[in-house]
Amino acid sequence: MKIRAAVTQGQGQEFVIEDIDLAEPKSNEVLVKIIATGVCHTDAVARDAAIAPLPAVLGHEGAGIVEKIGDNVKNVKPGDHVVLSFAHCGHCQNCLTGHPSVCETFNELNFGGVNDDYTHRLSKDGTELSTFFGQSSFGTFAVSHERNVVKVDEDVDLVLLGPLGCGIQTGAGTVLNKLQPKFGASIAIYGAGAVGLSAIMAAKIAGCKNIIAVDVYDNRLELAKELGATHLLNGKKVDIVKEIKEITKGGTEYAVDTTGVPPVIRQSLKALRSLGIAAIVGVTPEMNIDIHNDLMAEGKTMIGVIEGDSVPQIFIPQLIEYYKKGLFPFDKLVKFYDFNQINEAFAASKSGEVLKPILKIQ
């Protein structure tokens, strides 16, 4: 079938909306009419650093309506409202034990440019185009394996829900699924972007006593306060480690770094109390840490977390329930753009003007 999609032809090039071909869904696949999709930093990295084969149709926070299903699809039917999330194999040890975000073939299924059966669904004039995250939601339709498709509540506007498939679930899931802070614990969130603010909302849900937001932009810190942060620290104005140790009388039990900035990650470790745990979710370059003083000597732990260690079919509906109850107001993070404004949306995301752009596809 013919669809409209934003094609990335080469590294660093702007998106161009074109008519392309999309193959029919196979036996375990779902054809989804994309209503809206979030813009994520990972899409920008894929475009600018070519971490996936190009040319490609990017996009991995899609939300839409099921149009058609393959013969073996059991979990959704035409007309269902769905959110698309990351690809995973479903049969490796990590998938089978509830950790699909560390699927043994995660990288090839999400960044390898092919669908679950290692073939392509997208093409332009006979030339194959790469799929991204098993969905390629920067298009009017997408074909995805049913494992990546999450049925959601039809009472909530689909236009809003796409970011739950990646960025929002990453921040919230890191707190609620992986760290699971004890009631009354202290946590510091480094970076008050969409991922960090989602972690702050989750920390409030978990009942953390001290929720410390760290950023260098006061407007983001003010929004963090509105969403549940109890303390706001601007890294350009104060000594972060000193302030956190004073607030918490010794350091936080938990930390989440969303920045990927090496000096900030070192701050997150130094500001932990003994036996504290720091979760790293930002894309981080090679860096040096003092293993003895920053970790081992005080029994601290540093862990990496992908996609909030989430099982999307379970966690995304939970987040929607929190949203409906007013406990997870992630709608305060977003700004909407028409599909043909995709390059403007990416520019606004890069500059920090907008926390979470959402493209209205239909």
GROMACS .gro file of C-alpha atoms in nm:
model
  362
    1MET     CA    1   0.000   0.000   0.000
    2LYS     CA    2   0.104   0.360  -0.052
    3ILE     CA    3   0.167   0.569   0.257
    4ARG     CA    4   0.315   0.907   0.342
    5ALA     CA    5   0.630   0.896   0.554
    6ALA     CA    6   0.916   1.117   0.669
    7VAL     CA    7   1.224   0.964   0.510
    8THR     CA    8   1.579   1.014   0.636
    9GLN     CA    9   1.796   0.975   0.327
   10GLY     CA   10   2.138   1.029   0.480
   11GLN     CA   11   2.326   1.110   0.798
   12GLY     CA   12   2.234   1.451   0.938
   13GLN     CA   13   1.984   1.530   0.663
   14GLU     CA   14   1.646   1.686   0.734
   15PHE     CA   15   1.332   1.476   0.711
   16VAL     CA   16   1.150   1.475   0.378
   17ILE     CA   17   0.787   1.362   0.364
   18GLU     CA   18   0.739   1.135   0.063
   19ASP     CA   19   0.505   0.873  -0.084
   20ILE     CA   20   0.649   0.526  -0.017
   21ASP     CA   21   0.533   0.164  -0.021
   22LEU     CA   22   0.441  -0.041   0.285
   23ALA     CA   23   0.403  -0.419   0.255
   24GLU     CA   24   0.109  -0.606   0.403
   25PRO     CA   25   0.140  -0.739   0.760
   26LYS     CA   26   0.256  -1.099   0.794
   27SER     CA   27   0.098  -1.364   1.016
   28ASN     CA   28   0.208  -1.221   1.353
   29GLU     CA   29   0.203  -0.856   1.250
   30VAL     CA   30  -0.037  -0.565   1.284
   31LEU     CA   31  -0.108  -0.279   1.044
   32VAL     CA   32  -0.163   0.039   1.245
   33LYS     CA   33  -0.301   0.369   1.122
   34ILE     CA   34  -0.071   0.614   1.300
   35ILE     CA   35  -0.260   0.901   1.461
   36ALA     CA   36   0.034   1.067   1.635
   37THR     CA   37   0.390   0.995   1.738
   38GLY     CA   38   0.634   1.141   1.986
   39VAL     CA   39   0.969   1.294   1.894
   40CYS     CA   40   1.248   1.135   2.096
   41HIS     CA   41   1.618   1.217   2.131
   42THR     CA   42   1.694   0.866   2.005
   43ASP     CA   43   1.538   0.957   1.669
   44ALA     CA   44   1.777   1.252   1.645
   45VAL     CA   45   2.072   1.028   1.734
   46ALA     CA   46   1.965   0.778   1.467
   47ARG     CA   47   1.948   1.056   1.208
   48ASP     CA   48   2.266   1.240   1.304
   49ALA     CA   49   2.491   0.952   1.412
   50ALA     CA   50   2.349   0.692   1.171
   51ILE     CA   51   2.306   0.428   1.442
   52ALA     CA   52   2.056   0.258   1.209
   53PRO     CA   53   2.101   0.186   0.835
   54LEU     CA   54   1.993   0.473   0.611
   55PRO     CA   55   1.777   0.557   0.422
   56ALA     CA   56   1.514   0.489   0.685
   57VAL     CA   57   1.178   0.586   0.824
   58LEU     CA   58   1.242   0.668   1.190
   59GLY     CA   59   0.990   0.722   1.470
   60HIS     CA   60   0.937   0.490   1.767
   61GLU     CA   61   0.667   0.645   1.987
   62GLY     CA   62   0.366   0.576   1.769
   63ALA     CA   63   0.001   0.568   1.870
   64GLY     CA   64  -0.282   0.469   1.641
   65ILE     CA   65  -0.571   0.245   1.547
   66VAL     CA   66  -0.540  -0.114   1.432
   67GLU     CA   67  -0.633  -0.133   1.064
   68LYS     CA   68  -0.559  -0.498   0.986
   69ILE     CA   69  -0.409  -0.801   1.160
   70GLY     CA   70  -0.221  -1.108   1.045
   71ASP     CA   71  -0.370  -1.456   1.068
   72ASN     CA   72  -0.197  -1.547   1.397
   73VAL     CA   73  -0.249  -1.221   1.588
   74LYS     CA   74  -0.444  -1.284   1.908
   75ASN     CA   75  -0.405  -0.977   2.130
   76VAL     CA   76  -0.560  -0.698   1.923
   77LYS     CA   77  -0.828  -0.657   1.658
   78PRO     CA   78  -0.915  -0.394   1.397
   79GLY     CA   79  -1.042  -0.077   1.560
   80ASP     CA   80  -0.839  -0.115   1.881
   81HIS     CA   81  -0.646   0.185   2.006
   82VAL     CA   82  -0.279   0.099   2.052
   83VAL     CA   83   0.060   0.239   2.147
   84LEU     CA   84   0.369   0.099   1.976
   85SER     CA   85   0.675   0.025   2.185
   86PHE     CA   86   1.020  -0.132   2.139
   87ALA     CA   87   1.089  -0.457   1.954
   88HIS     CA   88   1.202  -0.771   2.136
   89CYS     CA   89   1.223  -1.139   2.045
   90GLY     CA   90   0.988  -1.277   2.311
   91HIS     CA   91   1.177  -1.604   2.357
   92CYS     CA   92   1.525  -1.531   2.498
   93GLN     CA   93   1.593  -1.572   2.871
   94ASN     CA   94   1.559  -1.199   2.943
   95CYS     CA   95   1.229  -1.170   2.757
   96LEU     CA   96   1.089  -1.479   2.929
   97THR     CA   97   1.183  -1.350   3.275
   98GLY     CA   98   1.010  -1.014   3.231
   99HIS     CA   99   1.299  -0.801   3.103
  100PRO     CA  100   1.231  -0.751   2.730
  101SER     CA  101   1.418  -0.419   2.727
  102VAL     CA  102   1.740  -0.619   2.756
  103CYS     CA  103   1.635  -0.876   2.497
  104GLU     CA  104   1.941  -1.060   2.368
  105THR     CA  105   1.864  -0.930   2.017
  106PHE     CA  106   1.742  -0.584   2.123
  107ASN     CA  107   1.997  -0.391   1.919
  108GLU     CA  108   1.947  -0.576   1.594
  109LEU     CA  109   1.566  -0.573   1.622
  110ASN     CA  110   1.547  -0.201   1.705
  111PHE     CA  111   1.846  -0.056   1.521
  112GLY     CA  112   1.916  -0.315   1.251
  113GLY     CA  113   1.670  -0.173   1.001
  114VAL     CA  114   1.457  -0.486   0.956
  115ASN     CA  115   1.139  -0.635   1.098
  116ASP     CA  116   1.116  -0.934   1.331
  117ASP     CA  117   1.180  -1.185   1.049
  118TYR     CA  118   1.482  -0.983   0.928
  119THR     CA  119   1.309  -0.863   0.612
  120HIS     CA  120   1.187  -0.517   0.509
  121ARG     CA  121   0.834  -0.376   0.487
  122LEU     CA  122   0.918  -0.029   0.357
  123SER     CA  123   1.044   0.069   0.011
  124LYS     CA  124   1.061   0.360  -0.231
  125ASP     CA  125   1.069   0.294  -0.607
  126GLY     CA  126   1.203  -0.055  -0.543
  127THR     CA  127   1.471   0.054  -0.295
  128GLU     CA  128   1.431  -0.088   0.055
  129LEU     CA  129   1.401   0.156   0.348
  130SER     CA  130   1.505   0.064   0.700
  131THR     CA  131   1.252   0.012   0.977
  132PHE     CA  132   1.324   0.167   1.319
  133PHE     CA  133   1.236   0.009   1.655
  134GLY     CA  134   1.016  -0.243   1.478
  135GLN     CA  135   0.761   0.024   1.386
  136SER     CA  136   0.883   0.334   1.191
  137SER     CA  137   0.601   0.554   1.316
  138PHE     CA  138   0.698   0.867   1.119
  139GLY     CA  139   0.442   0.761   0.863
  140THR     CA  140   0.068   0.744   0.810
  141PHE     CA  141   0.071   0.366   0.864
  142ALA     CA  142   0.311   0.120   1.026
  143VAL     CA  143   0.352  -0.257   1.036
  144SER     CA  144   0.471  -0.397   1.367
  145HIS     CA  145   0.492  -0.738   1.536
  146GLU     CA  146   0.207  -0.791   1.782
  147ARG     CA  147   0.462  -0.811   2.068
  148ASN     CA  148   0.537  -0.441   2.016
  149VAL     CA  149   0.169  -0.340   2.016
  150VAL     CA  150  -0.002  -0.236   2.341
  151LYS     CA  151  -0.380  -0.206   2.356
  152VAL     CA  152  -0.483   0.108   2.546
  153ASP     CA  153  -0.791   0.270   2.697
  154GLU     CA  154  -1.009   0.431   2.429
  155ASP     CA  155  -1.126   0.694   2.677
  156VAL     CA  156  -0.790   0.876   2.657
  157ASP     CA  157  -0.702   1.083   2.349
  158LEU     CA  158  -0.465   0.878   2.131
  159VAL     CA  159  -0.285   1.192   2.017
  160LEU     CA  160  -0.129   1.217   2.364
  161LEU     CA  161  -0.022   0.858   2.423
  162GLY     CA  162   0.266   0.786   2.184
  163PRO     CA  163   0.550   0.901   2.415
  164LEU     CA  164   0.448   0.634   2.665
  165GLY     CA  165   0.609   0.385   2.426
  166CYS     CA  166   0.963   0.505   2.500
  167GLY     CA  167   1.066   0.829   2.671
  168ILE     CA  168   0.791   0.855   2.932
  169GLN     CA  169   0.807   0.488   3.027
  170THR     CA  170   1.187   0.512   3.049
  171GLY     CA  171   1.176   0.775   3.321
  172ALA     CA  172   0.878   0.641   3.512
  173GLY     CA  173   0.980   0.277   3.478
  174THR     CA  174   1.333   0.338   3.603
  175VAL     CA  175   1.180   0.450   3.932
  176LEU     CA  176   0.876   0.224   3.963
  177ASN     CA  177   1.006  -0.096   3.801
  178LYS     CA  178   1.382  -0.095   3.860
  179LEU     CA  179   1.469   0.115   4.165
  180GLN     CA  180   1.139   0.059   4.349
  181PRO     CA  181   1.228   0.313   4.621
  182LYS     CA  182   1.100   0.250   4.969
  183PHE     CA  183   0.831   0.481   5.103
  184GLY     CA  184   0.994   0.792   5.250
  185ALA     CA  185   1.322   0.748   5.062
  186SER     CA  186   1.528   1.027   4.905
  187ILE     CA  187   1.593   1.042   4.531
  188ALA     CA  188   1.771   1.289   4.304
  189ILE     CA  189   1.677   1.323   3.937
  190TYR     CA  190   1.950   1.471   3.718
  191GLY     CA  191   1.804   1.640   3.411
  192ALA     CA  192   1.449   1.780   3.405
  193GLY     CA  193   1.364   1.692   3.048
  194ALA     CA  194   1.076   1.463   2.954
  195VAL     CA  195   1.249   1.152   3.090
  196GLY     CA  196   1.359   1.318   3.413
  197LEU     CA  197   1.021   1.478   3.477
  198SER     CA  198   0.856   1.139   3.424
  199ALA     CA  199   1.089   0.999   3.688
  200ILE     CA  200   0.991   1.281   3.924
  201MET     CA  201   0.621   1.205   3.881
  202ALA     CA  202   0.693   0.838   3.944
  203ALA     CA  203   0.893   0.919   4.258
  204LYS     CA  204   0.594   1.110   4.391
  205ILE     CA  205   0.368   0.813   4.318
  206ALA     CA  206   0.616   0.589   4.504
  207GLY     CA  207   0.598   0.812   4.812
  208CYS     CA  208   0.953   0.942   4.818
  209LYS     CA  209   1.011   1.203   5.089
  210ASN     CA  210   1.284   1.408   4.921
  211ILE     CA  211   1.255   1.437   4.543
  212ILE     CA  212   1.543   1.655   4.428
  213ALA     CA  213   1.540   1.792   4.074
  214VAL     CA  214   1.875   1.899   3.926
  215ASP     CA  215   1.899   2.101   3.604
  216VAL     CA  216   2.054   2.420   3.469
  217TYR     CA  217   1.730   2.582   3.348
  218ASP     CA  218   1.506   2.744   3.607
  219ASN     CA  219   1.191   2.707   3.394
  220ARG     CA  220   1.237   2.330   3.386
  221LEU     CA  221   1.297   2.324   3.759
  222GLU     CA  222   0.974   2.516   3.818
  223LEU     CA  223   0.783   2.255   3.617
  224ALA     CA  224   0.960   1.985   3.819
  225LYS     CA  225   0.824   2.146   4.135
  226GLU     CA  226   0.473   2.148   3.989
  227LEU     CA  227   0.504   1.776   3.910
  228GLY     CA  228   0.629   1.668   4.250
  229ALA     CA  229   0.988   1.775   4.317
  230THR     CA  230   1.043   1.885   4.676
  231HIS     CA  231   1.378   2.056   4.616
  232LEU     CA  232   1.516   2.236   4.310
  233LEU     CA  233   1.889   2.271   4.241
  234ASN     CA  234   2.041   2.465   3.953
  235GLY     CA  235   2.379   2.313   3.870
  236LYS     CA  236   2.511   2.649   3.746
  237LYS     CA  237   2.438   2.821   4.075
  238VAL     CA  238   2.509   2.578   4.361
  239ASP     CA  239   2.739   2.296   4.467
  240ILE     CA  240   2.508   2.004   4.389
  241VAL     CA  241   2.677   1.742   4.606
  242LYS     CA  242   2.701   1.971   4.907
  243GLU     CA  243   2.339   2.085   4.878
  244ILE     CA  244   2.204   1.730   4.841
  245LYS     CA  245   2.398   1.603   5.141
  246GLU     CA  246   2.263   1.890   5.350
  247ILE     CA  247   1.904   1.835   5.236
  248THR     CA  248   1.915   1.460   5.300
  249LYS     CA  249   2.155   1.461   5.596
  250GLY     CA  250   2.409   1.243   5.421
  251GLY     CA  251   2.299   1.175   5.064
  252THR     CA  252   2.016   1.019   4.865
  253GLU     CA  253   1.930   0.651   4.863
  254TYR     CA  254   1.861   0.672   4.489
  255ALA     CA  255   1.959   0.875   4.185
  256VAL     CA  256   1.852   0.878   3.821
  257ASP     CA  257   2.075   1.039   3.558
  258THR     CA  258   1.901   1.128   3.233
  259THR     CA  259   2.171   1.364   3.102
  260GLY     CA  260   2.451   1.131   2.995
  261VAL     CA  261   2.696   1.408   3.093
  262PRO     CA  262   3.001   1.257   3.267
  263PRO     CA  263   3.053   1.532   3.532
  264VAL     CA  264   2.683   1.511   3.621
  265ILE     CA  265   2.701   1.133   3.655
  266ARG     CA  266   2.996   1.171   3.891
  267GLN     CA  267   2.789   1.417   4.095
  268SER     CA  268   2.507   1.163   4.114
  269LEU     CA  269   2.749   0.906   4.260
  270LYS     CA  270   2.914   1.144   4.506
  271ALA     CA  271   2.576   1.264   4.633
  272LEU     CA  272   2.459   0.911   4.719
  273ARG     CA  273   2.465   0.793   5.077
  274SER     CA  274   2.639   0.460   5.151
  275LEU     CA  275   2.460   0.166   4.985
  276GLY     CA  276   2.287   0.410   4.749
  277ILE     CA  277   2.194   0.320   4.392
  278ALA     CA  278   2.236   0.537   4.082
  279ALA     CA  279   2.047   0.445   3.764
  280ILE     CA  280   2.195   0.569   3.436
  281VAL     CA  281   1.945   0.608   3.152
  282GLY     CA  282   2.108   0.877   2.939
  283VAL     CA  283   2.329   0.794   2.639
  284THR     CA  284   2.672   0.846   2.794
  285PRO     CA  285   3.016   0.870   2.629
  286GLU     CA  286   3.324   0.695   2.762
  287MET     CA  287   3.414   0.839   3.103
  288ASN     CA  288   3.632   0.784   3.407
  289ILE     CA  289   3.509   0.724   3.761
  290ASP     CA  290   3.693   0.660   4.087
  291ILE     CA  291   3.573   0.307   4.151
  292HIS     CA  292   3.714   0.294   4.504
  293ASN     CA  293   3.593   0.629   4.637
  294ASP     CA  294   3.277   0.671   4.429
  295LEU     CA  295   3.145   0.315   4.454
  296MET     CA  296   3.321   0.035   4.638
  297ALA     CA  297   3.432   0.211   4.956
  298GLU     CA  298   3.071   0.294   5.050
  299GLY     CA  299   2.896  -0.005   4.896
  300LYS     CA  300   2.727   0.204   4.627
  301THR     CA  301   2.577   0.065   4.306
  302MET     CA  302   2.559   0.209   3.954
  303ILE     CA  303   2.324   0.039   3.708
  304GLY     CA  304   2.215   0.093   3.351
  305VAL     CA  305   1.842   0.090   3.275
  306ILE     CA  306   1.685   0.061   2.929
  307GLU     CA  307   1.321   0.155   2.861
  308GLY     CA  308   1.253   0.164   3.235
  309ASP     CA  309   1.295  -0.214   3.259
  310SER     CA  310   0.932  -0.222   3.147
  311VAL     CA  311   0.701  -0.486   3.011
  312PRO     CA  312   0.509  -0.240   2.791
  313GLN     CA  313   0.184  -0.441   2.780
  314ILE     CA  314   0.167  -0.416   3.159
  315PHE     CA  315   0.333  -0.084   3.237
  316ILE     CA  316   0.186   0.147   2.973
  317PRO     CA  317  -0.176   0.075   3.079
  318GLN     CA  318  -0.068   0.134   3.440
  319LEU     CA  319   0.070   0.476   3.348
  320ILE     CA  320  -0.254   0.560   3.170
  321GLU     CA  321  -0.448   0.471   3.485
  322TYR     CA  322  -0.222   0.697   3.691
  323TYR     CA  323  -0.283   0.972   3.434
  324LYS     CA  324  -0.662   0.931   3.452
  325LYS     CA  325  -0.644   0.964   3.831
  326GLY     CA  326  -0.443   1.285   3.806
  327LEU     CA  327  -0.129   1.123   3.949
  328PHE     CA  328   0.081   1.124   3.632
  329PRO     CA  329   0.006   1.446   3.437
  330PHE     CA  330   0.252   1.388   3.155
  331ASP     CA  331   0.035   1.600   2.925
  332LYS     CA  332   0.209   1.903   3.083
  333LEU     CA  333   0.530   1.804   2.902
  334VAL     CA  334   0.403   1.804   2.545
  335LYS     CA  335   0.351   2.038   2.253
  336PHE     CA  336   0.176   1.931   1.933
  337TYR     CA  337   0.299   1.979   1.576
  338ASP     CA  338   0.146   1.889   1.240
  339PHE     CA  339   0.327   1.613   1.052
  340ASN     CA  340   0.467   1.858   0.796
  341GLN     CA  341   0.632   2.050   1.081
  342ILE     CA  342   0.856   1.756   1.171
  343ASN     CA  343   1.182   1.945   1.121
  344GLU     CA  344   1.053   2.232   1.335
  345ALA     CA  345   0.961   1.984   1.608
  346PHE     CA  346   1.311   1.837   1.609
  347ALA     CA  347   1.466   2.183   1.623
  348ALA     CA  348   1.247   2.276   1.920
  349SER     CA  349   1.345   1.955   2.097
  350LYS     CA  350   1.715   2.012   2.035
  351SER     CA  351   1.706   2.370   2.163
  352GLY     CA  352   1.516   2.269   2.475
  353GLU     CA  353   1.228   2.497   2.385
  354VAL     CA  354   0.991   2.198   2.397
  355LEU     CA  355   1.025   1.902   2.633
  356LYS     CA  356   0.827   1.647   2.432
  357PRO     CA  357   0.704   1.733   2.082
  358ILE     CA  358   0.426   1.516   1.943
  359LEU     CA  359   0.355   1.498   1.570
  360LYS     CA  360  -0.008   1.475   1.462
  361ILE     CA  361   0.013   1.238   1.168
  362GLN     CA  362  -0.353   1.214   1.062
   0.00000   0.00000   0.00000
